[in-house]
Amino acid sequence: MGLEARGPGRPRSERARQAVLAATIRLIETDGYGGVTIEAIAARAGVGKQTIYRWWSSRAEIALEALEEAFSSLEQAPDSGSLESDVRVFLRRTIAALGGVNAELLGAVIAETQLDRAFARIFRARFLTRQRMQLHELLERARARGEVMPSVSLDFLIDVVFGVLCYRVLLAAAEPDRRFAEELSDALLRLAG
Amino acid sequence: MGLEARGPGRPRSERARQAVLAATIRLIETDGYGGVTIEAIAARAGVGKQTIYRWWSSRAEIALEALEEAFSSLEQAPDSGSLESDVRVFLRRTIAALGGVNAELLGAVIAETQLDRAFARIFRARFLTRQRMQLHELLERARARGEVMPSVSLDFLIDVVFGVLCYRVLLAAAEPDRRFAEELSDALLRLAG
Amino acid sequence: MGLEARGPGRPRSERARQAVLAATIRLIETDGYGGVTIEAIAARAGVGKQTIYRWWSSRAEIALEALEEAFSSLEQAPDSGSLESDVRVFLRRTIAALGGVNAELLGAVIAETQLDRAFARIFRARFLTRQRMQLHELLERARARGEVMPSVSLDFLIDVVFGVLCYRVLLAAAEPDRRFAEELSDALLRLAG
Amino acid sequence: MGLEARGPGRPRSERARQAVLAATIRLIETDGYGGVTIEAIAARAGVGKQTIYRWWSSRAEIALEALEEAFSSLEQAPDSGSLESDVRVFLRRTIAALGGVNAELLGAVIAETQLDRAFARIFRARFLTRQRMQLHELLERARARGEVMPSVSLDFLIDVVFGVLCYRVLLAAAEPDRRFAEELSDALLRLAG
DNA sequence: GCGTAAACGAGACGGTACGTCGGGTCTTTAA
DNA sequence: TTAAAGACCCGACGTACCGTCTCGTTTACGC
């Protein structure tokens, strides 16, 4: 990290990379994901189309990279020693990360998984399982402490959490907020215990 | 229904309507929703494009109509007098209706809600709230009987159910099955009571 | 001719066809053949690119069709009974037909024969041999009358005529004019007899 | 020549120059001039694009340089004291120089004159008039000896010769050969005298 | 029955975006 | 300073579909 092996030739332009991500986000805000086209991104970013295709294989991968940057600070599952506070912290953080454009970004990316099966695999591998693993880790620790009933499947609990979360982002009128984080935490704790 | 007011002129071809729906379903099965285009539907259905545009305004509305036909038998919420059996029947039915292509149809339609805000409203009004209302009705009856704790929000319960359901359809590797119906019923009952 | 066999479907737009030819000619006049692109033609003609590709396979074929329209009035070799007057009439007509844009059109088409071997065959078959045949016919009649020496190859004479003509159009500063028509007629008559 | 003024820094690579010319010729032979691109030349020559742009301003100039190398041995008009033998020697040499790729090289260069008016001027100044001048010189000497009729324009004679020559190279199926050289010599002598 | 009128299949139309190729320029490291 | 390498911005390519618009044809109904 930092020290990329570099041979001859002009190096990749970090400026272009960020202009592409920023343009994509602005387009989603303005016109929705349906109005995001590679040509529009290129035009707004002041970048050639070829530069985009050199580094991303579709508009969905751009959106995914933007989403990943928004989630990059949430790399570590919380560990306070108690299930309840771990769960509350995790859900508050996650829901906070889904504010504003990020909700639309997630919607866009999930939409694309329905249009392109190859991208669906990428999304699951690169984003979804990473998020699920954090919750899994946290629950596993709690189970070791006896805070999760043995009869409950952790994967099912995780499905419930991410299911409701995605549902709110995709189909509900209102974005998930702090109140919702607590409501969901309550539900999870009740199902666990 | 049945007695449409009809003036002069050739009447709508039921044969064409069904050919369009069937072609759409076959295309989704073969190429995924990304490969569904109006031109491909028209070609495969042996129908003119104009005929499609005369009766539907987008590929998403065709998919939605196909989905509605699949769900048309589930118009009535079960009423057995007990929350548990109502819930189990409802979820078994719903999950059964989401087998095969219907899962992909739902995925396609949800994807489109992310691309087209106008269609999102149509989908919510014409499909989603209809399904939610059945569950709501069922839960309300249970609440009147004291089977649902007053502190629990019915809408939240409904979000949980449809959230997990959609999540499985959209993002999980495996379709929801009978086992999953029982697991989800258990969870709902625990959250209610 | 006139009665084209027509099946179902919207018929070809003659308006679009002429707009394309006219736009191509205007672009050649303005920017030279190097500035003629399919996109520029489509834009200036107010026509979709697909419409162009439906009827022509390259910009060169458009130029060729425009050239053919300019030469469509010269379908018949002159026959006055004397070689001299036949030759003079033929060359005056031909050179007159090469005035203005038509010279540039011919240059463009010949340039393309050097870039695209398939088009070279089309050009020879559809345009060049047609023009050569007229001169050939005229010379053959003269030979029957004894006005062309038996030792002279008609094909060589034709090469000389079209060679000089093309050379003037392609590489000389000045277009061929009436004076040049007489000069070339003189030379041809001298070589023939 | 030979002693170029050279400042500091790495000198121009003669190896690169020849690799570029050779690659261009091979590409013309393989794919025709239409397949000659700067990128293809650079790749095949194992040379950076910038190196090409540093020394040539377009693919046409590369082709022109290759053509000039092929004609570099024909710098002097023949002078045998007789028009006939001068003409025959000149045309044999010229036609010999147009064998193989060189014919395609000439076609390529002439094609480019139709696409790029600036290059047309360069081609005329740097190549065409040089060749014409040799023939002009030869004819002028003959005229001084009384072997060319005063009524004949030398420029017209030269147009005829180069016209037919180019025509054969550009548009005829067969390259000009030795027999053609004699046929053209005969015609020129007849027109002169 | 016979004209009117709407829906039908076919397919061309003006467009937008696609993903690719190549142009000519710029920025690295190596010689 | 030149060279190879390769990323940069840009313009055009030829294709796929969009949604609309004629065509000729088919099928009901109302006079």
PDB file of N, CA, C and O (backbone and C1' of nucleotides) in Angstrom, chain F residues 2-23:
ATOM      1  P    DT F   2      15.587  15.651 -28.823  1.00  0.00           P
ATOM      2  O5'  DT F   2      15.665  14.043 -28.784  1.00  0.00           O
ATOM      3  C5'  DT F   2      16.814  13.387 -29.306  1.00  0.00           C
ATOM      4  C4'  DT F   2      16.724  11.922 -28.950  1.00  0.00           C
ATOM      5  C3'  DT F   2      15.415  11.264 -29.412  1.00  0.00           C
ATOM      6  O3'  DT F   2      15.735  10.142 -30.211  1.00  0.00           O
ATOM      7  C1'  DT F   2      15.878  10.752 -27.145  1.00  0.00           C
ATOM      8  P    DA F   3      14.532   9.342 -30.933  1.00  0.00           P
ATOM      9  O5'  DA F   3      14.215   8.197 -29.873  1.00  0.00           O
ATOM     10  C5'  DA F   3      15.209   7.224 -29.615  1.00  0.00           C
ATOM     11  C4'  DA F   3      14.733   6.284 -28.520  1.00  0.00           C
ATOM     12  C3'  DA F   3      13.311   5.783 -28.762  1.00  0.00           C
ATOM     13  O3'  DA F   3      13.332   4.390 -28.978  1.00  0.00           O
ATOM     14  C1'  DA F   3      13.615   6.504 -26.514  1.00  0.00           C
ATOM     15  P    DA F   4      12.010   3.707 -29.528  1.00  0.00           P
ATOM     16  O5'  DA F   4      11.392   3.051 -28.212  1.00  0.00           O
ATOM     17  C5'  DA F   4      12.094   1.990 -27.573  1.00  0.00           C
ATOM     18  C4'  DA F   4      11.342   1.557 -26.339  1.00  0.00           C
ATOM     19  C3'  DA F   4       9.925   1.050 -26.604  1.00  0.00           C
ATOM     20  O3'  DA F   4       9.733  -0.093 -25.787  1.00  0.00           O
ATOM     21  C1'  DA F   4       9.854   2.859 -25.084  1.00  0.00           C
ATOM     22  P    DA F   5       8.318  -0.887 -25.799  1.00  0.00           P
ATOM     23  O5'  DA F   5       7.497  -0.113 -24.676  1.00  0.00           O
ATOM     24  C5'  DA F   5       7.939  -0.210 -23.334  1.00  0.00           C
ATOM     25  C4'  DA F   5       6.982   0.555 -22.457  1.00  0.00           C
ATOM     26  C3'  DA F   5       5.515   0.215 -22.719  1.00  0.00           C
ATOM     27  O3'  DA F   5       5.032  -0.388 -21.528  1.00  0.00           O
ATOM     28  C1'  DA F   5       5.865   2.555 -22.493  1.00  0.00           C
ATOM     29  P    DG F   6       3.570  -1.112 -21.507  1.00  0.00           P
ATOM     30  O5'  DG F   6       2.596   0.109 -21.180  1.00  0.00           O
ATOM     31  C5'  DG F   6       2.735   0.790 -19.944  1.00  0.00           C
ATOM     32  C4'  DG F   6       1.954   2.076 -20.038  1.00  0.00           C
ATOM     33  C3'  DG F   6       0.511   1.896 -20.578  1.00  0.00           C
ATOM     34  O3'  DG F   6      -0.356   2.635 -19.759  1.00  0.00           O
ATOM     35  C1'  DG F   6       1.546   3.643 -21.624  1.00  0.00           C
ATOM     36  P    DA F   7      -1.695   1.954 -19.214  1.00  0.00           P
ATOM     37  O5'  DA F   7      -2.435   3.207 -18.554  1.00  0.00           O
ATOM     38  C5'  DA F   7      -1.761   3.956 -17.561  1.00  0.00           C
ATOM     39  C4'  DA F   7      -2.090   5.430 -17.701  1.00  0.00           C
ATOM     40  C3'  DA F   7      -3.562   5.716 -17.959  1.00  0.00           C
ATOM     41  O3'  DA F   7      -4.001   6.756 -17.073  1.00  0.00           O
ATOM     42  C1'  DA F   7      -2.231   6.754 -19.624  1.00  0.00           C
ATOM     43  P    DC F   8      -5.464   7.270 -17.084  1.00  0.00           P
ATOM     44  O5'  DC F   8      -5.382   8.505 -18.080  1.00  0.00           O
ATOM     45  C5'  DC F   8      -4.807   9.719 -17.613  1.00  0.00           C
ATOM     46  C4'  DC F   8      -4.844  10.755 -18.705  1.00  0.00           C
ATOM     47  C3'  DC F   8      -6.227  11.011 -19.283  1.00  0.00           C
ATOM     48  O3'  DC F   8      -6.780  12.128 -18.614  1.00  0.00           O
ATOM     49  C1'  DC F   8      -4.556  10.942 -20.975  1.00  0.00           C
ATOM     50  P    DC F   9      -8.374  12.304 -18.749  1.00  0.00           P
ATOM     51  O5'  DC F   9      -8.540  13.086 -20.135  1.00  0.00           O
ATOM     52  C5'  DC F   9      -8.117  14.453 -20.224  1.00  0.00           C
ATOM     53  C4'  DC F   9      -8.387  14.948 -21.634  1.00  0.00           C
ATOM     54  C3'  DC F   9      -9.873  14.958 -22.029  1.00  0.00           C
ATOM     55  O3'  DC F   9     -10.104  16.156 -22.768  1.00  0.00           O
ATOM     56  C1'  DC F   9      -8.654  13.643 -23.560  1.00  0.00           C
ATOM     57  P    DC F  10     -11.597  16.569 -23.197  1.00  0.00           P
ATOM     58  O5'  DC F  10     -11.687  15.991 -24.676  1.00  0.00           O
ATOM     59  C5'  DC F  10     -10.811  16.476 -25.696  1.00  0.00           C
ATOM     60  C4'  DC F  10     -10.942  15.621 -26.928  1.00  0.00           C
ATOM     61  C3'  DC F  10     -12.380  15.416 -27.439  1.00  0.00           C
ATOM     62  O3'  DC F  10     -12.493  16.075 -28.676  1.00  0.00           O
ATOM     63  C1'  DC F  10     -11.075  13.428 -27.605  1.00  0.00           C
ATOM     64  P    DG F  11     -13.875  16.500 -29.267  1.00  0.00           P
ATOM     65  O5'  DG F  11     -13.983  15.544 -30.543  1.00  0.00           O
ATOM     66  C5'  DG F  11     -12.959  15.587 -31.512  1.00  0.00           C
ATOM     67  C4'  DG F  11     -13.116  14.413 -32.456  1.00  0.00           C
ATOM     68  C3'  DG F  11     -14.546  14.188 -32.930  1.00  0.00           C
ATOM     69  O3'  DG F  11     -14.451  13.809 -34.291  1.00  0.00           O
ATOM     70  C1'  DG F  11     -13.752  12.218 -31.930  1.00  0.00           C
ATOM     71  P    DA F  12     -15.653  14.022 -35.268  1.00  0.00           P
ATOM     72  O5'  DA F  12     -15.919  12.543 -35.819  1.00  0.00           O
ATOM     73  C5'  DA F  12     -14.933  11.900 -36.581  1.00  0.00           C
ATOM     74  C4'  DA F  12     -15.117  10.400 -36.469  1.00  0.00           C
ATOM     75  C3'  DA F  12     -16.522   9.911 -36.834  1.00  0.00           C
ATOM     76  O3'  DA F  12     -16.436   9.275 -38.116  1.00  0.00           O
ATOM     77  C1'  DA F  12     -15.606   8.808 -34.880  1.00  0.00           C
ATOM     78  P    DC F  13     -17.612   8.439 -38.742  1.00  0.00           P
ATOM     79  O5'  DC F  13     -17.345   6.999 -38.151  1.00  0.00           O
ATOM     80  C5'  DC F  13     -16.080   6.369 -38.368  1.00  0.00           C
ATOM     81  C4'  DC F  13     -16.062   5.054 -37.651  1.00  0.00           C
ATOM     82  C3'  DC F  13     -17.240   4.159 -37.996  1.00  0.00           C
ATOM     83  O3'  DC F  13     -16.800   3.157 -38.889  1.00  0.00           O
ATOM     84  C1'  DC F  13     -16.828   4.231 -35.623  1.00  0.00           C
ATOM     85  P    DG F  14     -17.750   2.711 -40.054  1.00  0.00           P
ATOM     86  O5'  DG F  14     -18.737   1.693 -39.336  1.00  0.00           O
ATOM     87  C5'  DG F  14     -18.212   0.422 -38.968  1.00  0.00           C
ATOM     88  C4'  DG F  14     -19.106  -0.246 -37.961  1.00  0.00           C
ATOM     89  C3'  DG F  14     -20.547  -0.503 -38.455  1.00  0.00           C
ATOM     90  O3'  DG F  14     -20.908  -1.820 -38.082  1.00  0.00           O
ATOM     91  C1'  DG F  14     -20.584   0.648 -36.430  1.00  0.00           C
ATOM     92  P    DT F  15     -22.393  -2.390 -38.164  1.00  0.00           P
ATOM     93  O5'  DT F  15     -22.879  -2.353 -36.656  1.00  0.00           O
ATOM     94  C5'  DT F  15     -22.094  -3.015 -35.668  1.00  0.00           C
ATOM     95  C4'  DT F  15     -22.906  -3.159 -34.407  1.00  0.00           C
ATOM     96  C3'  DT F  15     -24.343  -3.638 -34.621  1.00  0.00           C
ATOM     97  O3'  DT F  15     -24.609  -4.655 -33.656  1.00  0.00           O
ATOM     98  C1'  DT F  15     -24.339  -1.567 -33.454  1.00  0.00           C
ATOM     99  P    DA F  16     -26.028  -5.393 -33.563  1.00  0.00           P
ATOM    100  O5'  DA F  16     -26.749  -4.679 -32.340  1.00  0.00           O
ATOM    101  C5'  DA F  16     -26.093  -4.641 -31.096  1.00  0.00           C
ATOM    102  C4'  DA F  16     -27.002  -4.001 -30.076  1.00  0.00           C
ATOM    103  C3'  DA F  16     -28.457  -4.437 -30.210  1.00  0.00           C
ATOM    104  O3'  DA F  16     -28.939  -4.615 -28.873  1.00  0.00           O
ATOM    105  C1'  DA F  16     -28.317  -2.088 -30.378  1.00  0.00           C
ATOM    106  P    DC F  17     -30.232  -5.486 -28.583  1.00  0.00           P
ATOM    107  O5'  DC F  17     -31.157  -4.414 -27.859  1.00  0.00           O
ATOM    108  C5'  DC F  17     -31.327  -3.210 -28.532  1.00  0.00           C
ATOM    109  C4'  DC F  17     -31.989  -2.214 -27.658  1.00  0.00           C
ATOM    110  C3'  DC F  17     -33.506  -2.294 -27.793  1.00  0.00           C
ATOM    111  O3'  DC F  17     -34.117  -1.956 -26.541  1.00  0.00           O
ATOM    112  C1'  DC F  17     -32.642  -0.297 -28.836  1.00  0.00           C
ATOM    113  P    DC F  18     -35.650  -1.697 -26.302  1.00  0.00           P
ATOM    114  O5'  DC F  18     -35.832  -0.124 -26.439  1.00  0.00           O
ATOM    115  C5'  DC F  18     -35.070   0.734 -25.601  1.00  0.00           C
ATOM    116  C4'  DC F  18     -35.336   2.175 -25.975  1.00  0.00           C
ATOM    117  C3'  DC F  18     -36.811   2.494 -26.159  1.00  0.00           C
ATOM    118  O3'  DC F  18     -37.277   3.251 -25.060  1.00  0.00           O
ATOM    119  C1'  DC F  18     -35.499   3.378 -27.958  1.00  0.00           C
ATOM    120  P    DG F  19     -38.754   3.087 -24.527  1.00  0.00           P
ATOM    121  O5'  DG F  19     -39.560   3.955 -25.579  1.00  0.00           O
ATOM    122  C5'  DG F  19     -39.380   5.381 -25.556  1.00  0.00           C
ATOM    123  C4'  DG F  19     -39.953   5.999 -26.804  1.00  0.00           C
ATOM    124  C3'  DG F  19     -41.433   5.692 -27.060  1.00  0.00           C
ATOM    125  O3'  DG F  19     -42.078   6.883 -27.443  1.00  0.00           O
ATOM    126  C1'  DG F  19     -40.168   5.174 -28.955  1.00  0.00           C
ATOM    127  P    DT F  20     -43.550   6.975 -28.029  1.00  0.00           P
ATOM    128  O5'  DT F  20     -43.314   7.268 -29.583  1.00  0.00           O
ATOM    129  C5'  DT F  20     -42.470   8.345 -29.949  1.00  0.00           C
ATOM    130  C4'  DT F  20     -42.508   8.542 -31.463  1.00  0.00           C
ATOM    131  C3'  DT F  20     -43.915   8.596 -32.052  1.00  0.00           C
ATOM    132  O3'  DT F  20     -43.942   9.710 -32.942  1.00  0.00           O
ATOM    133  C1'  DT F  20     -42.628   6.973 -33.195  1.00  0.00           C
ATOM    134  P    DC F  21     -45.318  10.145 -33.667  1.00  0.00           P
ATOM    135  O5'  DC F  21     -45.198   9.465 -35.102  1.00  0.00           O
ATOM    136  C5'  DC F  21     -44.232   9.950 -36.042  1.00  0.00           C
ATOM    137  C4'  DC F  21     -44.277   9.061 -37.268  1.00  0.00           C
ATOM    138  C3'  DC F  21     -45.700   8.760 -37.764  1.00  0.00           C
ATOM    139  O3'  DC F  21     -46.115   9.759 -38.722  1.00  0.00           O
ATOM    140  C1'  DC F  21     -44.264   6.808 -37.792  1.00  0.00           C
ATOM    141  P    DT F  22     -46.117   9.527 -40.316  1.00  0.00           P
ATOM    142  O5'  DT F  22     -47.147   8.335 -40.391  1.00  0.00           O
ATOM    143  C5'  DT F  22     -47.576   7.794 -41.613  1.00  0.00           C
ATOM    144  C4'  DT F  22     -46.452   7.101 -42.410  1.00  0.00           C
ATOM    145  C3'  DT F  22     -47.043   6.298 -43.543  1.00  0.00           C
ATOM    146  O3'  DT F  22     -46.169   6.270 -44.651  1.00  0.00           O
ATOM    147  C1'  DT F  22     -46.067   4.827 -41.955  1.00  0.00           C
ATOM    148  P    DC F  23     -46.833   6.421 -46.105  1.00  0.00           P
ATOM    149  O5'  DC F  23     -46.828   4.920 -46.674  1.00  0.00           O
ATOM    150  C5'  DC F  23     -47.921   4.079 -46.377  1.00  0.00           C
ATOM    151  C4'  DC F  23     -47.446   2.660 -46.382  1.00  0.00           C
ATOM    152  C3'  DC F  23     -48.534   1.675 -46.732  1.00  0.00           C
ATOM    153  O3'  DC F  23     -48.472   1.433 -48.124  1.00  0.00           O
ATOM    154  C1'  DC F  23     -47.316   0.967 -44.787  1.00  0.00           C
TER     155       DC F  23
END
